mmCIF file of C-alpha atoms in Angstrom:
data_model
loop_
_atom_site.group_PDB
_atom_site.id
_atom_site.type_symbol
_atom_site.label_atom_id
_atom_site.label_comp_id
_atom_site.label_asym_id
_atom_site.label_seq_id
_atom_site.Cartn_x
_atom_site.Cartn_y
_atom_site.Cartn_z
ATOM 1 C CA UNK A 1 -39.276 37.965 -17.381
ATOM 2 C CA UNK A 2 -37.688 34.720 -16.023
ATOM 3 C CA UNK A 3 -38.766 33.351 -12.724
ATOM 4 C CA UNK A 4 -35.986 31.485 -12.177
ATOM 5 C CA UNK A 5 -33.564 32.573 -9.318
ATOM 6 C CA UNK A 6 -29.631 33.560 -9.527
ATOM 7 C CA UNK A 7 -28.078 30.243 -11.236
ATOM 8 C CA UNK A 8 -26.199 28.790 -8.383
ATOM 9 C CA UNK A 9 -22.922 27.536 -8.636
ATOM 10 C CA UNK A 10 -20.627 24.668 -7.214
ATOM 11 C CA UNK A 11 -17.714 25.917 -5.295
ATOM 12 C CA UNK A 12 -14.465 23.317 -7.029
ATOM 13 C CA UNK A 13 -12.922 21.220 -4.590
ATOM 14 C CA UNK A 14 -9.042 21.940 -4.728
ATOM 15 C CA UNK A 15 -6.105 19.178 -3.883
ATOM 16 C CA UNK A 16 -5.966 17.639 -0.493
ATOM 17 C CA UNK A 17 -2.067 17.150 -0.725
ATOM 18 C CA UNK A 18 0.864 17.282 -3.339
ATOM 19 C CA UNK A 19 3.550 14.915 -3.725
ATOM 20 C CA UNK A 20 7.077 15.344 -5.562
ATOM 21 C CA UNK A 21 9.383 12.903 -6.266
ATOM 22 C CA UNK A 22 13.012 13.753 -6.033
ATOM 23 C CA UNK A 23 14.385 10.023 -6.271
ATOM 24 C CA UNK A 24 16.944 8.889 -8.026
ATOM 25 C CA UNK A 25 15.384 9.508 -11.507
ATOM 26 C CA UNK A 26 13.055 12.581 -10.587
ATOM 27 C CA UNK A 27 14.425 16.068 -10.664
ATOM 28 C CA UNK A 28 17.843 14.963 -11.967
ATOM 29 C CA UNK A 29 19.399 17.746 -13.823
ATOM 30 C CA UNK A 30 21.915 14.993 -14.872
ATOM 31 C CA UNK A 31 19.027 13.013 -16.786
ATOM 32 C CA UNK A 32 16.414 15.842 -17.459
ATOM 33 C CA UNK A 33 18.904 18.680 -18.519
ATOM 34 C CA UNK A 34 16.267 20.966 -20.173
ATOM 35 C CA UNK A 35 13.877 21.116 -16.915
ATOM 36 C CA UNK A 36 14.431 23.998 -13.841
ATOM 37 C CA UNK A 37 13.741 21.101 -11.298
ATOM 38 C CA UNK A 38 14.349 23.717 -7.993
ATOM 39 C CA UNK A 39 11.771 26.869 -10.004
ATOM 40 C CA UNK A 40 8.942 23.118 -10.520
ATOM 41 C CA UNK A 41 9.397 22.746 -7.081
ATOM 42 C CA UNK A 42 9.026 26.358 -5.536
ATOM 43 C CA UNK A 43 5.806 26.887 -8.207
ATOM 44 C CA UNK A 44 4.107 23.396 -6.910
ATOM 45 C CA UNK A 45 4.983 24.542 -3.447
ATOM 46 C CA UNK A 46 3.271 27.755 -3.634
ATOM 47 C CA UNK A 47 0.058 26.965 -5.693
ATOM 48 C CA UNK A 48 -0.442 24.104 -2.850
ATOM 49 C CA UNK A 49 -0.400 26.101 -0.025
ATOM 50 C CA UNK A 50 -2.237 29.065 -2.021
ATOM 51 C CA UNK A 51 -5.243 26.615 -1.863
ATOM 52 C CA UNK A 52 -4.492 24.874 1.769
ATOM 53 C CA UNK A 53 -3.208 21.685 0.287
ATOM 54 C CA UNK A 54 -0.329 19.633 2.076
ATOM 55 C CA UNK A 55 2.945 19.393 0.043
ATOM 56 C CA UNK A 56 6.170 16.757 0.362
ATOM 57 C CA UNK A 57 9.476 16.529 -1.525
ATOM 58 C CA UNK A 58 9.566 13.138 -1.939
ATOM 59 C CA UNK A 59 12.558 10.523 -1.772
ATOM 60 C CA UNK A 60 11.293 7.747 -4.498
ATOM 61 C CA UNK A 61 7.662 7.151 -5.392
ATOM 62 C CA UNK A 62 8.976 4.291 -7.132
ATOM 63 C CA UNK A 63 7.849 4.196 -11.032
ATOM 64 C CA UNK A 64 11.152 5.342 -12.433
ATOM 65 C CA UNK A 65 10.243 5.083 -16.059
ATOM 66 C CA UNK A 66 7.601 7.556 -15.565
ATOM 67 C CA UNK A 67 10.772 10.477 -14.594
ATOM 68 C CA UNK A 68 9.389 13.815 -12.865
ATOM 69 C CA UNK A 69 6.154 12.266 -11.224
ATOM 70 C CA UNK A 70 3.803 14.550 -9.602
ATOM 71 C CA UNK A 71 0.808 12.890 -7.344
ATOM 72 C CA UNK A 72 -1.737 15.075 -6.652
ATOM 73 C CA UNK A 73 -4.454 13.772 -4.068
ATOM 74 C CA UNK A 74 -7.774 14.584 -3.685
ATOM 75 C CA UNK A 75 -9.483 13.216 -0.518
ATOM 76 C CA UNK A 76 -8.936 9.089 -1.048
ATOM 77 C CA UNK A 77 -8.538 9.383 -4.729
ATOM 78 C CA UNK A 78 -4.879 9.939 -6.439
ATOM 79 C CA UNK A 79 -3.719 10.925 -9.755
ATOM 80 C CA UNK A 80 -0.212 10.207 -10.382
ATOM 81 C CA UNK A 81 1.538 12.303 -13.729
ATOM 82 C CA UNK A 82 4.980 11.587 -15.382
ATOM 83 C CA UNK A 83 7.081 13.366 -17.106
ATOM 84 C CA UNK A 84 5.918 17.191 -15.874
ATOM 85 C CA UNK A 85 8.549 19.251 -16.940
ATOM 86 C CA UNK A 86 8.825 23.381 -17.315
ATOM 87 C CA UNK A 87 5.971 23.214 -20.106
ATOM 88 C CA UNK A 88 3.934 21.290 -17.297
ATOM 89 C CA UNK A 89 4.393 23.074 -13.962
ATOM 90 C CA UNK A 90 1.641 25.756 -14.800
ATOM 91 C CA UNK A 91 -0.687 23.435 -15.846
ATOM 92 C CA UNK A 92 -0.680 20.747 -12.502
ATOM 93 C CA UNK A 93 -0.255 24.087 -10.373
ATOM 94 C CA UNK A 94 -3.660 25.504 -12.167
ATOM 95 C CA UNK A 95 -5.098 22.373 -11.498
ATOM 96 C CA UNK A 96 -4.489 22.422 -8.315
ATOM 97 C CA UNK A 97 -7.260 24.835 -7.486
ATOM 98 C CA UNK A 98 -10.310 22.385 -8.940
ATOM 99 C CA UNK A 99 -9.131 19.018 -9.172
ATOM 100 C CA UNK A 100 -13.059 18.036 -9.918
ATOM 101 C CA UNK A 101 -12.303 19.662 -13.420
ATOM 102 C CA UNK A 102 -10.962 18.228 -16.246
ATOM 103 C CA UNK A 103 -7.367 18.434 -16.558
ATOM 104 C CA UNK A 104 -5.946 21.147 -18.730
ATOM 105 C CA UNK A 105 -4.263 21.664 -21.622
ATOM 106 C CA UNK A 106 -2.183 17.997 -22.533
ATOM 107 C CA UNK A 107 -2.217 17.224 -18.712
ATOM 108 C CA UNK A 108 -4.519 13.921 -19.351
ATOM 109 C CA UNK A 109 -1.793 12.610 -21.483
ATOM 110 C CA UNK A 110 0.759 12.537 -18.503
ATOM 111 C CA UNK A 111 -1.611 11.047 -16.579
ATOM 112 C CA UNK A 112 -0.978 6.577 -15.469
ATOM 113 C CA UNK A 113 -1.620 3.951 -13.235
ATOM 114 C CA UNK A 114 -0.689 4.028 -9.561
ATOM 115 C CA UNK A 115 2.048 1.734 -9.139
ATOM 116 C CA UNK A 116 -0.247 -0.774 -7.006
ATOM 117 C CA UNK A 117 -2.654 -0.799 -9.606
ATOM 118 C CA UNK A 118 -0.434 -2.622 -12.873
ATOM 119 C CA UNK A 119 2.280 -4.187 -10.322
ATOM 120 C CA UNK A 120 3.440 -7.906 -10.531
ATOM 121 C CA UNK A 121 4.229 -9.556 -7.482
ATOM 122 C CA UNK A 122 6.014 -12.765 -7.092
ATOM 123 C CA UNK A 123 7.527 -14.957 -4.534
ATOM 124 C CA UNK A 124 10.710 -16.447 -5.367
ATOM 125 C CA UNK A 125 11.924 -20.023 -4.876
ATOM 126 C CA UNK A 126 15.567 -19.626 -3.697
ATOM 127 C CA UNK A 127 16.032 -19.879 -0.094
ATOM 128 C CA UNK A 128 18.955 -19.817 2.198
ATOM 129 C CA UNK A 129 22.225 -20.028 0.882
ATOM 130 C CA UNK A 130 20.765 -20.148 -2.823
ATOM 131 C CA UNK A 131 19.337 -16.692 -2.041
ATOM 132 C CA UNK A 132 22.470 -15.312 -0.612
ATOM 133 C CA UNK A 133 24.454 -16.497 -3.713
ATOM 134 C CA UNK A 134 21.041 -14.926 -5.696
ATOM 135 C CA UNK A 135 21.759 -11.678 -3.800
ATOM 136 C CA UNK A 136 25.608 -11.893 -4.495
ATOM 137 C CA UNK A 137 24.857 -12.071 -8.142
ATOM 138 C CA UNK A 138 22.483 -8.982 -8.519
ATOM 139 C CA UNK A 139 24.850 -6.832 -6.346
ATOM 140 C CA UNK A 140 27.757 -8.120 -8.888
ATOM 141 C CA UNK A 141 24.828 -7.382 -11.913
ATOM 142 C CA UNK A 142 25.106 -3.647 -10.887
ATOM 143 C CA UNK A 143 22.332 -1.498 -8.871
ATOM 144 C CA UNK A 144 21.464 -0.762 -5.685
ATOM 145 C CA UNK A 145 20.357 -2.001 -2.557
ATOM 146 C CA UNK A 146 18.258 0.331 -0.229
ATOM 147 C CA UNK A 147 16.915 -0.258 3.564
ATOM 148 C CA UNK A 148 14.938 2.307 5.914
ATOM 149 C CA UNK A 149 11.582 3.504 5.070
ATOM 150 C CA UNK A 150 10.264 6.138 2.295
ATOM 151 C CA UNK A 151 11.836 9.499 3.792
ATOM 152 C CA UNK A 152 14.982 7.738 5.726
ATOM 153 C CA UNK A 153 16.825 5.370 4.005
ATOM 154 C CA UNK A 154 20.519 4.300 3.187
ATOM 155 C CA UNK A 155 21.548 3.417 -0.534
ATOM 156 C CA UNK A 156 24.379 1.138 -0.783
ATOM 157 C CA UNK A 157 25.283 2.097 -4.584
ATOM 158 C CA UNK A 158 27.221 -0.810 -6.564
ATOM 159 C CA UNK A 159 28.470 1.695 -9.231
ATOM 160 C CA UNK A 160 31.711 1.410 -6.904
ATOM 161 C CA UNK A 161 31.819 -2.078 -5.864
ATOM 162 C CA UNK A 162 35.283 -2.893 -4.513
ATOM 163 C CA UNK A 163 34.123 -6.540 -2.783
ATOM 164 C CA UNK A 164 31.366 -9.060 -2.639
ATOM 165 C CA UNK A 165 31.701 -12.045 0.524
ATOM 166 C CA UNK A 166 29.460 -14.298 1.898
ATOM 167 C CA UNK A 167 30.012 -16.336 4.610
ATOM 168 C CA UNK A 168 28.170 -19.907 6.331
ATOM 169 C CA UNK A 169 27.191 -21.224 8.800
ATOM 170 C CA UNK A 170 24.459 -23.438 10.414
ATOM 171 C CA UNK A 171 22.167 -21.073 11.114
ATOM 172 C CA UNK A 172 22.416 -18.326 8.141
ATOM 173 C CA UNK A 173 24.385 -16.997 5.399
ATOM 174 C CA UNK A 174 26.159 -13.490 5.752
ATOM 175 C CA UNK A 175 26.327 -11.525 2.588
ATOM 176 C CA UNK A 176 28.715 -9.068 2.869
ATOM 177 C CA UNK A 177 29.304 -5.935 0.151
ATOM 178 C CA UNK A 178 31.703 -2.840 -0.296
ATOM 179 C CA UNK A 179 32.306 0.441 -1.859
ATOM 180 C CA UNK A 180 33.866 3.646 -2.123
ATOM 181 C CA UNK A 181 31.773 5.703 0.176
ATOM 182 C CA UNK A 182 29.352 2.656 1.764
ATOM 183 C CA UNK A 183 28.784 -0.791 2.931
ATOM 184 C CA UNK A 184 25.959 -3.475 3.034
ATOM 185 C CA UNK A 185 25.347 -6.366 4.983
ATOM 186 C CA UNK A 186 22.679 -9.006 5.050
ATOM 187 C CA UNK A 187 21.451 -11.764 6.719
ATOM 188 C CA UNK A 188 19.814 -14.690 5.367
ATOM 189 C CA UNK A 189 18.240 -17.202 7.856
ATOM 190 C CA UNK A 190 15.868 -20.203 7.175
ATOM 191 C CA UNK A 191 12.975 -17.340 7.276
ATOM 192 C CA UNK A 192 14.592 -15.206 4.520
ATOM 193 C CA UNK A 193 12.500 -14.886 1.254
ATOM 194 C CA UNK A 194 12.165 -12.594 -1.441
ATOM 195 C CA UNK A 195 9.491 -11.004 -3.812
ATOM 196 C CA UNK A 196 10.100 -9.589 -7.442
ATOM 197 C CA UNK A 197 8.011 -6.784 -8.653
ATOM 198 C CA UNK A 198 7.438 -5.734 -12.082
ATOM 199 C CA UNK A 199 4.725 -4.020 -14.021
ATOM 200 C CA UNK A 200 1.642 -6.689 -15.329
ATOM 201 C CA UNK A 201 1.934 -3.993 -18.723
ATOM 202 C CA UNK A 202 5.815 -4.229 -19.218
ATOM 203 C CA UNK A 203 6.490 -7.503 -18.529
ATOM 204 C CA UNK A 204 9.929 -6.907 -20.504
ATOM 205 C CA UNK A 205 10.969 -4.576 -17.966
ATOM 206 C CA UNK A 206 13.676 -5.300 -15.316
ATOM 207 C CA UNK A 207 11.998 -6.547 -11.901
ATOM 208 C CA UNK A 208 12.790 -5.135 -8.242
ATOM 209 C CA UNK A 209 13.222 -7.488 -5.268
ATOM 210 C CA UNK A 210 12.532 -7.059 -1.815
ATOM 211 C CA UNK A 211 13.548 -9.456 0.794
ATOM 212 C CA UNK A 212 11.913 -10.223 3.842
ATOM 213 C CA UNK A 213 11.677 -12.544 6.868
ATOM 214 C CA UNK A 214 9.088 -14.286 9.332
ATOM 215 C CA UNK A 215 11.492 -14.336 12.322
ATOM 216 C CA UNK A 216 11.743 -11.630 14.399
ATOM 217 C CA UNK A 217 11.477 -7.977 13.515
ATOM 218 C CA UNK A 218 12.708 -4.695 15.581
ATOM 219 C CA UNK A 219 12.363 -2.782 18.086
ATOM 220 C CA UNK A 220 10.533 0.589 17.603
ATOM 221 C CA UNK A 221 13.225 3.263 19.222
ATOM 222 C CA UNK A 222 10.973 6.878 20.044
ATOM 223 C CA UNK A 223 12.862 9.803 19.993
ATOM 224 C CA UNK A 224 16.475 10.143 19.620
ATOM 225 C CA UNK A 225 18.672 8.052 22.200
ATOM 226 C CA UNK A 226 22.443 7.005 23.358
ATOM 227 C CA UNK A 227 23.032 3.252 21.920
ATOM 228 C CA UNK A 228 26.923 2.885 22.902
ATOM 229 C CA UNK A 229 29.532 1.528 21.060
ATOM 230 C CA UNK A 230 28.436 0.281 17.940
ATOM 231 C CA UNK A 231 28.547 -3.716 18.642
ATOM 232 C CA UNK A 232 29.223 -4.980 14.660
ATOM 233 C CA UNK A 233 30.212 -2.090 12.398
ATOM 234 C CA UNK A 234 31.016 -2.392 8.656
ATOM 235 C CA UNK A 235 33.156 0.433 8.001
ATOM 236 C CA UNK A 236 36.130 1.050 9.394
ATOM 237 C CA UNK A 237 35.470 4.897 10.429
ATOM 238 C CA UNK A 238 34.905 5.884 13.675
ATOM 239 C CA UNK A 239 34.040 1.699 14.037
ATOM 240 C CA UNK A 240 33.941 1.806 18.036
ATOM 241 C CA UNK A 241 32.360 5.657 18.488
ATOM 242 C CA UNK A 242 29.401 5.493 20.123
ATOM 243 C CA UNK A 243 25.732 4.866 18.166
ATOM 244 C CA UNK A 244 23.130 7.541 18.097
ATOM 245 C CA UNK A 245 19.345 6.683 16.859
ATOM 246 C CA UNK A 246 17.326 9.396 16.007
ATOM 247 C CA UNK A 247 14.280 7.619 16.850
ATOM 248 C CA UNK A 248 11.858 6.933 13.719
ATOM 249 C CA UNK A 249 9.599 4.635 16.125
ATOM 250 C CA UNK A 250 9.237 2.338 13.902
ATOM 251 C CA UNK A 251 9.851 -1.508 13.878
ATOM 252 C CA UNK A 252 10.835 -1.843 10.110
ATOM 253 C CA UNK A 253 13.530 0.430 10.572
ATOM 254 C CA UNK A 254 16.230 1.834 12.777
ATOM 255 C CA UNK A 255 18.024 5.325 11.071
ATOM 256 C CA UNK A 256 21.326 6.330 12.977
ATOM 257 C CA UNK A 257 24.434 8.293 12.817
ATOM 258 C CA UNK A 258 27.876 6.482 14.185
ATOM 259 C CA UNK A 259 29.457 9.792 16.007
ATOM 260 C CA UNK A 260 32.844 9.823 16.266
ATOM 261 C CA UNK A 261 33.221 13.958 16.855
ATOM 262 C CA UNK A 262 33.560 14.626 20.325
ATOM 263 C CA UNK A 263 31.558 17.915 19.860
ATOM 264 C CA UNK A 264 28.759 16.229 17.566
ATOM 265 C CA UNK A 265 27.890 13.368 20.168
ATOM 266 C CA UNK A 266 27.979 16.393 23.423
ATOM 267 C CA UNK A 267 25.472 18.073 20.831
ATOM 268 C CA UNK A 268 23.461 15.583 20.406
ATOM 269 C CA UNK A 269 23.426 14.296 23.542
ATOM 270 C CA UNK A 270 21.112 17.737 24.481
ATOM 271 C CA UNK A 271 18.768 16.749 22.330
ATOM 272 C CA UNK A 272 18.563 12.639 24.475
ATOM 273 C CA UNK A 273 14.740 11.670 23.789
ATOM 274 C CA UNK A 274 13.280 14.417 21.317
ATOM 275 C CA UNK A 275 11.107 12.990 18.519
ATOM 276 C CA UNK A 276 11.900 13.891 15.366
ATOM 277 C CA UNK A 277 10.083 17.226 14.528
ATOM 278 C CA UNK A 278 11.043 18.678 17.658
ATOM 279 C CA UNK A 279 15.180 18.274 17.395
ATOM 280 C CA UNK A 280 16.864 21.817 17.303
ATOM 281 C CA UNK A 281 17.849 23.207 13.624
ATOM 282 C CA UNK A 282 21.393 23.354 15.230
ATOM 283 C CA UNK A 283 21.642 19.812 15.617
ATOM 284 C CA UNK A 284 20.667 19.111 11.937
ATOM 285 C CA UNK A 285 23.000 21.867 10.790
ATOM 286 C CA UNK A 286 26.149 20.125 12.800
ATOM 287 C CA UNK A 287 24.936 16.642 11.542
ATOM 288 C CA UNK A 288 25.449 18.232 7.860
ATOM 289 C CA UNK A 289 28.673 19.593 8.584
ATOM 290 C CA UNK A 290 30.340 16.986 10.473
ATOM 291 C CA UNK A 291 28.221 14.129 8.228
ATOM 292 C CA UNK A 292 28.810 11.299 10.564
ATOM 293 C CA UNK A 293 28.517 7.594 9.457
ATOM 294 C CA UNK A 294 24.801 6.671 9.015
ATOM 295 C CA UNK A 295 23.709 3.425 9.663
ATOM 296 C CA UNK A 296 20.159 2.205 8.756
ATOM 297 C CA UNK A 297 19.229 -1.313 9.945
ATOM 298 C CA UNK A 298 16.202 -3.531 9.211
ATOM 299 C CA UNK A 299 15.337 -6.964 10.301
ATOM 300 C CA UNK A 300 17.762 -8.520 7.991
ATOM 301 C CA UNK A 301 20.838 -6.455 8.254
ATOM 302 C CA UNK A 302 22.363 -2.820 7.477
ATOM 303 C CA UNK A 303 23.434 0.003 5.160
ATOM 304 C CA UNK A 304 26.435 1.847 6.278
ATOM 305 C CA UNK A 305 27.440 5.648 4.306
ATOM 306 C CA UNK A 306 29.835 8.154 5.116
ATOM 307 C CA UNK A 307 29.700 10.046 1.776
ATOM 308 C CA UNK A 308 28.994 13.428 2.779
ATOM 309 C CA UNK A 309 25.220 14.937 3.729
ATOM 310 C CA UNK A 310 24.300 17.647 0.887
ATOM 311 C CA UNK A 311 22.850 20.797 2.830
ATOM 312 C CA UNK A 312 19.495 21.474 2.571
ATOM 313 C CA UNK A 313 18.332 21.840 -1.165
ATOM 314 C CA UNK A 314 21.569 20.374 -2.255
ATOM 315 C CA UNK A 315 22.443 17.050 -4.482
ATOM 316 C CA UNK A 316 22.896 13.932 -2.847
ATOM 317 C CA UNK A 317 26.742 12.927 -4.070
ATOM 318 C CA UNK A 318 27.205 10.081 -6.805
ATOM 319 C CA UNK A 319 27.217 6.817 -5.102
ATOM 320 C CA UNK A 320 26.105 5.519 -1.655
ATOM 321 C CA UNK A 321 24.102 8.329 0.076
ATOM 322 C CA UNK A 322 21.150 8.762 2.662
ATOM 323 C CA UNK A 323 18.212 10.538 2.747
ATOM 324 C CA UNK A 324 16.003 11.999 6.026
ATOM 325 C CA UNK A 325 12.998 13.689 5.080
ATOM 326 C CA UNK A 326 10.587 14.245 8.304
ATOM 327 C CA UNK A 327 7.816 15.202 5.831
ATOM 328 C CA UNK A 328 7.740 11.682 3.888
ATOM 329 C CA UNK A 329 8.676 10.045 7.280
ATOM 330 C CA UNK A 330 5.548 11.234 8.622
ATOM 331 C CA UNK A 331 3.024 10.119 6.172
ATOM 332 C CA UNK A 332 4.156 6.564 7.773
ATOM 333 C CA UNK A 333 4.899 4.289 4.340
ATOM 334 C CA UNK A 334 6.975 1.404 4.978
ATOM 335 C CA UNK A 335 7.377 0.915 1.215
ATOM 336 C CA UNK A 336 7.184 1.977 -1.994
ATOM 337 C CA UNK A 337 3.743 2.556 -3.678
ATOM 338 C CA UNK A 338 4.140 -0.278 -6.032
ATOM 339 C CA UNK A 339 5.588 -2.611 -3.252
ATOM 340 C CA UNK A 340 3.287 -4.814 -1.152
ATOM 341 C CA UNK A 341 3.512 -7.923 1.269
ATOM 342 C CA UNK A 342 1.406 -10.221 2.809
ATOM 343 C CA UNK A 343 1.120 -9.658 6.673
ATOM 344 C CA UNK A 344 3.555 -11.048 8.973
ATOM 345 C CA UNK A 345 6.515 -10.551 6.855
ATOM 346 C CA UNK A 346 9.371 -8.423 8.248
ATOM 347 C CA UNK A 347 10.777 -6.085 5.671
ATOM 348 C CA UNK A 348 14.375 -5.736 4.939
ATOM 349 C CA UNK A 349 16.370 -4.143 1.755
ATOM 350 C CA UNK A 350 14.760 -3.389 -1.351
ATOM 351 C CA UNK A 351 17.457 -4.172 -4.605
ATOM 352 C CA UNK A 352 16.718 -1.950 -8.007
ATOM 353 C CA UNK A 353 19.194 -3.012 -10.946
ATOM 354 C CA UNK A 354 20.538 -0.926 -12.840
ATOM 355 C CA UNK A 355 18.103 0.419 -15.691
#
């Protein structure tokens, strides 16, 4: 007879949150054929909120060699896994329900580093009109520039670069790009700097820049509000309809839709000074249909797009494109993971070369 008691037994802690990247790389039926990217997301979805974790489609987590990532958080810690495909799924969604246990099956193998955690930073040399012409040349090199936030940003895609311009003067250099379905344009004053990233493991591979200035930043806009005309457009469409912002409140950037559609702007004009979550599905569902020009501006210049908006759950058309997602807009990243800055800087567009 044993006088020990019942053996008592610690309850497993599940995930805190789930992230899914759906960048440029991530859930690309174009480059991962073989995987059911929409059935991944629906089974991630539902094992996170069977166990009362958060989940987010994200935009770009940023380590695109590591294609299909998966971050799973638990409290403060994360564990970021590549290359989860249909083999995968019921493994991380298993998982999900004791992330204090080993992970199972071949799981440990897809685990890495966070991004932060093996990134290079530097700061380059070239300043003012050298790093206008430096910016000329990558756009020429083929990539693509990005400004906005994680979960609303503009991607001016150079796959279709029609022309490259930069103009002088005494006070900054104007860098000026075009395509089929988008439009860049950037500022460089005295201020203007820029930092390469790469990975302190792969020094081989090709770096990201991100440019940034000391001079003023913006404006935080709350809530979506009436601009007027827009004072300096790009693109040629709808160039003097009036500017809505939809109000990200942030200062690094400024998301907006140039509404030419007499109907769209009366729409949205109902909706004057809601914050984000609380705009009406209608007003979404019109902004999809009539896909207005979208204009994203940071403290060094803007993105304009009018390629059309996929609907909900749709693809993102090849080329220039934007993406809004509330979800990834509310976790409140003003970069990528493997992207940081010293403080003071004022962020601007973010340039990925081709791979």
């Amino acid at each position: 007879m044993s006088l020990a008691g019942p053996e008592l037994t610690e309850a497993h802690r599940p995930a805190s949150s789930v992230l899914v990247c759906r960048g440029c790389c991530c859930g690309s039926a174009t480059k991962l054929p073989d995987i059911d990217h929409d059935a991944q997301v629906g089974d991630l979805r539902a094992a996170a909120e069977d166990v009362g974790a958060r989940f987010h489609v994200v935009d770009c987590l940023g380590p695109c060699s590591e294609k299909n990532v998966v971050v799973v958080r638990d409290g403060s810690q994360r564990h970021w896994l590549g290359g989860i495909g249909n083999a995968e799924t019921p493994l991380v969604a298993e998982w999900l329900e004791a992330v204090d246990e080993p992970l199972p099956g071949d799981l440990a193998s897809h685990l890495f580093a966070a991004p932060g955690e093996r990134s290079r930073r530097r700061l380059l040399p070239e300043r003012g009109p050298d790093l206008a012409d430096f910016s000329a040349m990558l756009t020429r090199g083929g990539g693509a520039w990005t400004m906005g936030v994680p979960g609303a940003i503009a991607e001016f895609d150079t796959a279709d670069l029609q022309r490259v311009a930069i103009t002088t003067s005494a006070e900054r250099a104007v860098l000026t790009a075009t395509g089929g379905s988008g439009a860049m344009r950037l500022n460089v004053d005295p201020s203007t700097r820029a930092f390469a990233y790469g990975r302190e493991d792969a020094p081989e591979e090709i770096e990201s820049f991100l440019l940034v200035r000391t001079s003023a930043g913006l404006i935080a806009r709350h809530g979506l509000t009436e601009l007027g005309p827009d004072p300096d457009p790009i693109l040629s469409r709808d160039g003097d309809a009036p500017l809505f912002d939809i109000g990200l409140g942030r200062h690094v950037a400024h998301f907006m839709v140039r509404v030419g559609d007499a109907a769209l702007a009366a729409l949205l004009r109902t909706a004057t000074g809601l914050m984000l979550p609380d705009v009406p599905t209608e007003v979404w569902q019109a902004l999809v249909e009539v896909s207005p020009t979208r204009v994203v501006e940071t403290a060094l210049g803007r993105v304009e797009v009018d390629a059309p908006i996929p609907p909900p759950g749709g693809v993102s058309p090849t080329g220039s494109h934007t993406h809004l997602l509330p979800d990834m807009v509310a976790l409140g990243l003003d970069l990528p993971e493997e992207m940081t800055v010293p403080k003071g800087w004022h962020l601007g567009p973010i340039f990925y070369p081709a791979r």
